[in-house]
Amino acid sequence: MSFPKKGKFFPFGIEGDGHVIDELSYPMVISLALKRSIGDSHSAVKTAAKWTGANERTVKNWFKGKYGPSGEHLMSLANHCDEVMEAMMLLAGRRSLSVSVKLQDLETRLELALQIVRSVANEETQRERLTKRTKLHTVASA
């Protein structure tokens, strides 16, 4: 896949499918992902600046969608922010990879929930056994 000779367009997806991301779309997609993940407050800007080591003014421009992060900054954001990682995968035409990551996260959360349910069930079983022993001990004492 090669870049067009004219304009500032980024080829997207299968060559010849007519879908392109223009220069304004990339910054806006990253901006929306950041806002969805950490909000749109001054503390969110500070958080993203801390993650990336970028100047706060630069990070504010990312949040406004004026410019998008490049290179190391984009990788740092993706490392700390699942929404930015997902946006990157979608922009790169790797929707199936995004779904795979979501399924893996869901599986992890379900395993944790199952552990909690089992823990509660074990506590309940132990409580019932203790209650039965106490009743048997009380009956035997009487």
Tab-separated table of C-alpha atoms in Angstrom:
chain	number	residue	atom	x	y	z
A	1	MET	CA	0.000	0.000	0.000
A	2	SER	CA	1.458	3.385	-0.904
A	3	PHE	CA	0.570	6.965	-0.140
A	4	PRO	CA	-1.142	9.010	-2.845
A	5	LYS	CA	1.015	11.487	-4.737
A	6	LYS	CA	-1.282	14.419	-3.910
A	7	GLY	CA	-2.958	15.510	-0.718
A	8	LYS	CA	-2.605	14.429	2.852
A	9	PHE	CA	-4.659	11.269	2.920
A	10	PHE	CA	-3.966	8.099	4.795
A	11	PRO	CA	-4.993	4.939	2.941
A	12	PHE	CA	-7.262	2.754	5.059
A	13	GLY	CA	-8.330	-0.851	4.743
A	14	ILE	CA	-8.148	-2.792	1.513
A	15	GLU	CA	-6.623	-0.846	-1.332
A	16	GLY	CA	-9.222	0.359	-3.771
A	17	ASP	CA	-12.159	0.217	-1.354
A	18	GLY	CA	-12.450	4.015	-1.483
A	19	HIS	CA	-12.281	4.493	2.285
A	20	VAL	CA	-9.689	6.997	3.471
A	21	ILE	CA	-9.062	8.786	6.727
A	22	ASP	CA	-8.323	12.436	6.038
A	23	GLU	CA	-5.882	14.465	8.102
A	24	LEU	CA	-8.598	15.704	10.468
A	25	SER	CA	-10.124	12.321	11.269
A	26	TYR	CA	-7.131	10.764	13.008
A	27	PRO	CA	-6.787	13.561	15.609
A	28	MET	CA	-10.541	13.549	16.215
A	29	VAL	CA	-10.679	9.774	16.712
A	30	ILE	CA	-7.837	9.902	19.248
A	31	SER	CA	-9.448	12.915	20.931
A	32	LEU	CA	-12.744	11.060	21.331
A	33	ALA	CA	-10.964	7.964	22.643
A	34	LEU	CA	-9.101	10.021	25.255
A	35	LYS	CA	-12.249	11.830	26.341
A	36	ARG	CA	-14.181	8.562	26.588
A	37	SER	CA	-11.418	7.026	28.668
A	38	ILE	CA	-10.289	9.743	31.076
A	39	GLY	CA	-12.691	12.631	30.548
A	40	ASP	CA	-12.179	16.168	29.310
A	41	SER	CA	-11.026	17.958	32.454
A	42	HIS	CA	-7.752	19.657	33.295
A	43	SER	CA	-6.805	16.643	35.411
A	44	ALA	CA	-7.341	14.407	32.361
A	45	VAL	CA	-4.890	16.560	30.404
A	46	LYS	CA	-2.396	16.294	33.256
A	47	THR	CA	-2.856	12.521	33.365
A	48	ALA	CA	-2.199	12.121	29.632
A	49	ALA	CA	0.796	14.461	29.878
A	50	LYS	CA	2.198	12.345	32.713
A	51	TRP	CA	1.671	9.127	30.725
A	52	THR	CA	3.453	10.482	27.662
A	53	GLY	CA	5.915	13.044	28.974
A	54	ALA	CA	4.437	15.538	26.498
A	55	ASN	CA	3.872	19.215	27.225
A	56	GLU	CA	0.389	20.036	28.581
A	57	ARG	CA	-0.237	22.464	25.701
A	58	THR	CA	0.450	19.619	23.257
A	59	VAL	CA	-1.886	17.301	25.127
A	60	LYS	CA	-4.623	19.956	25.127
A	61	ASN	CA	-4.344	20.035	21.329
A	62	TRP	CA	-4.841	16.248	21.272
A	63	PHE	CA	-7.981	16.614	23.390
A	64	LYS	CA	-9.291	19.353	21.080
A	65	GLY	CA	-8.671	17.129	18.067
A	66	LYS	CA	-6.479	19.796	16.523
A	67	TYR	CA	-3.455	17.503	16.288
A	68	GLY	CA	-2.906	13.838	17.000
A	69	PRO	CA	-0.106	12.265	19.009
A	70	SER	CA	2.704	10.712	17.053
A	71	GLY	CA	5.189	7.925	17.630
A	72	GLU	CA	6.192	7.426	21.240
A	73	HIS	CA	3.318	9.517	22.561
A	74	LEU	CA	0.726	7.443	20.719
A	75	MET	CA	2.290	4.220	21.986
A	76	SER	CA	2.328	5.548	25.576
A	77	LEU	CA	-1.335	6.511	25.330
A	78	ALA	CA	-2.233	3.106	23.900
A	79	ASN	CA	-0.285	1.448	26.710
A	80	HIS	CA	-2.272	3.294	29.387
A	81	CYS	CA	-5.625	3.683	27.680
A	82	ASP	CA	-7.630	0.808	26.193
A	83	GLU	CA	-9.835	3.190	24.212
A	84	VAL	CA	-6.818	4.663	22.388
A	85	MET	CA	-5.545	1.156	21.658
A	86	GLU	CA	-8.925	0.180	20.260
A	87	ALA	CA	-9.051	3.351	18.163
A	88	MET	CA	-5.601	2.558	16.767
A	89	MET	CA	-6.664	-0.959	15.822
A	90	LEU	CA	-9.829	0.283	14.146
A	91	LEU	CA	-7.946	3.018	12.274
A	92	ALA	CA	-5.473	0.401	11.112
A	93	GLY	CA	-8.304	-1.764	9.802
A	94	ARG	CA	-7.765	-4.446	12.455
A	95	ARG	CA	-11.329	-4.676	13.740
A	96	SER	CA	-10.975	-8.420	14.385
A	97	LEU	CA	-7.987	-7.745	16.635
A	98	SER	CA	-10.066	-5.238	18.583
A	99	VAL	CA	-12.824	-7.811	19.076
A	100	SER	CA	-10.249	-10.372	20.192
A	101	VAL	CA	-8.879	-7.997	22.832
A	102	LYS	CA	-12.399	-7.267	24.092
A	103	LEU	CA	-13.188	-10.981	24.335
A	104	GLN	CA	-9.976	-11.607	26.260
A	105	ASP	CA	-10.841	-8.794	28.684
A	106	LEU	CA	-14.362	-10.175	29.091
A	107	GLU	CA	-12.982	-13.645	29.808
A	108	THR	CA	-10.673	-12.239	32.487
A	109	ARG	CA	-13.539	-10.355	34.120
A	110	LEU	CA	-15.793	-13.416	34.044
A	111	GLU	CA	-13.076	-15.533	35.658
A	112	LEU	CA	-12.731	-12.952	38.427
A	113	ALA	CA	-16.500	-12.865	38.945
A	114	LEU	CA	-16.579	-16.670	39.115
A	115	GLN	CA	-13.825	-16.649	41.747
A	116	ILE	CA	-15.855	-14.206	43.831
A	117	VAL	CA	-19.016	-16.324	43.511
A	118	ARG	CA	-17.108	-19.467	44.510
A	119	SER	CA	-15.564	-17.650	47.466
A	120	VAL	CA	-18.965	-16.502	48.703
A	121	ALA	CA	-20.396	-20.007	48.198
A	122	ASN	CA	-17.502	-21.545	50.177
A	123	GLU	CA	-18.021	-19.063	53.015
A	124	GLU	CA	-21.738	-19.898	53.055
A	125	THR	CA	-20.994	-23.643	53.136
A	126	GLN	CA	-18.520	-23.201	55.988
A	127	ARG	CA	-21.044	-21.075	57.890
A	128	GLU	CA	-23.717	-23.802	57.461
A	129	ARG	CA	-21.310	-26.502	58.693
A	130	LEU	CA	-20.394	-24.405	61.715
A	131	THR	CA	-24.076	-23.831	62.490
A	132	LYS	CA	-24.799	-27.588	62.265
A	133	ARG	CA	-21.859	-28.404	64.564
A	134	THR	CA	-22.999	-25.809	67.062
A	135	LYS	CA	-26.539	-27.254	67.039
A	136	LEU	CA	-25.231	-30.824	67.429
A	137	HIS	CA	-22.956	-29.723	70.250
A	138	THR	CA	-25.823	-27.912	71.969
A	139	VAL	CA	-28.128	-30.959	71.615
A	140	ALA	CA	-25.411	-33.303	72.880
A	141	SER	CA	-24.745	-31.069	75.889
A	142	ALA	CA	-28.399	-30.936	76.883
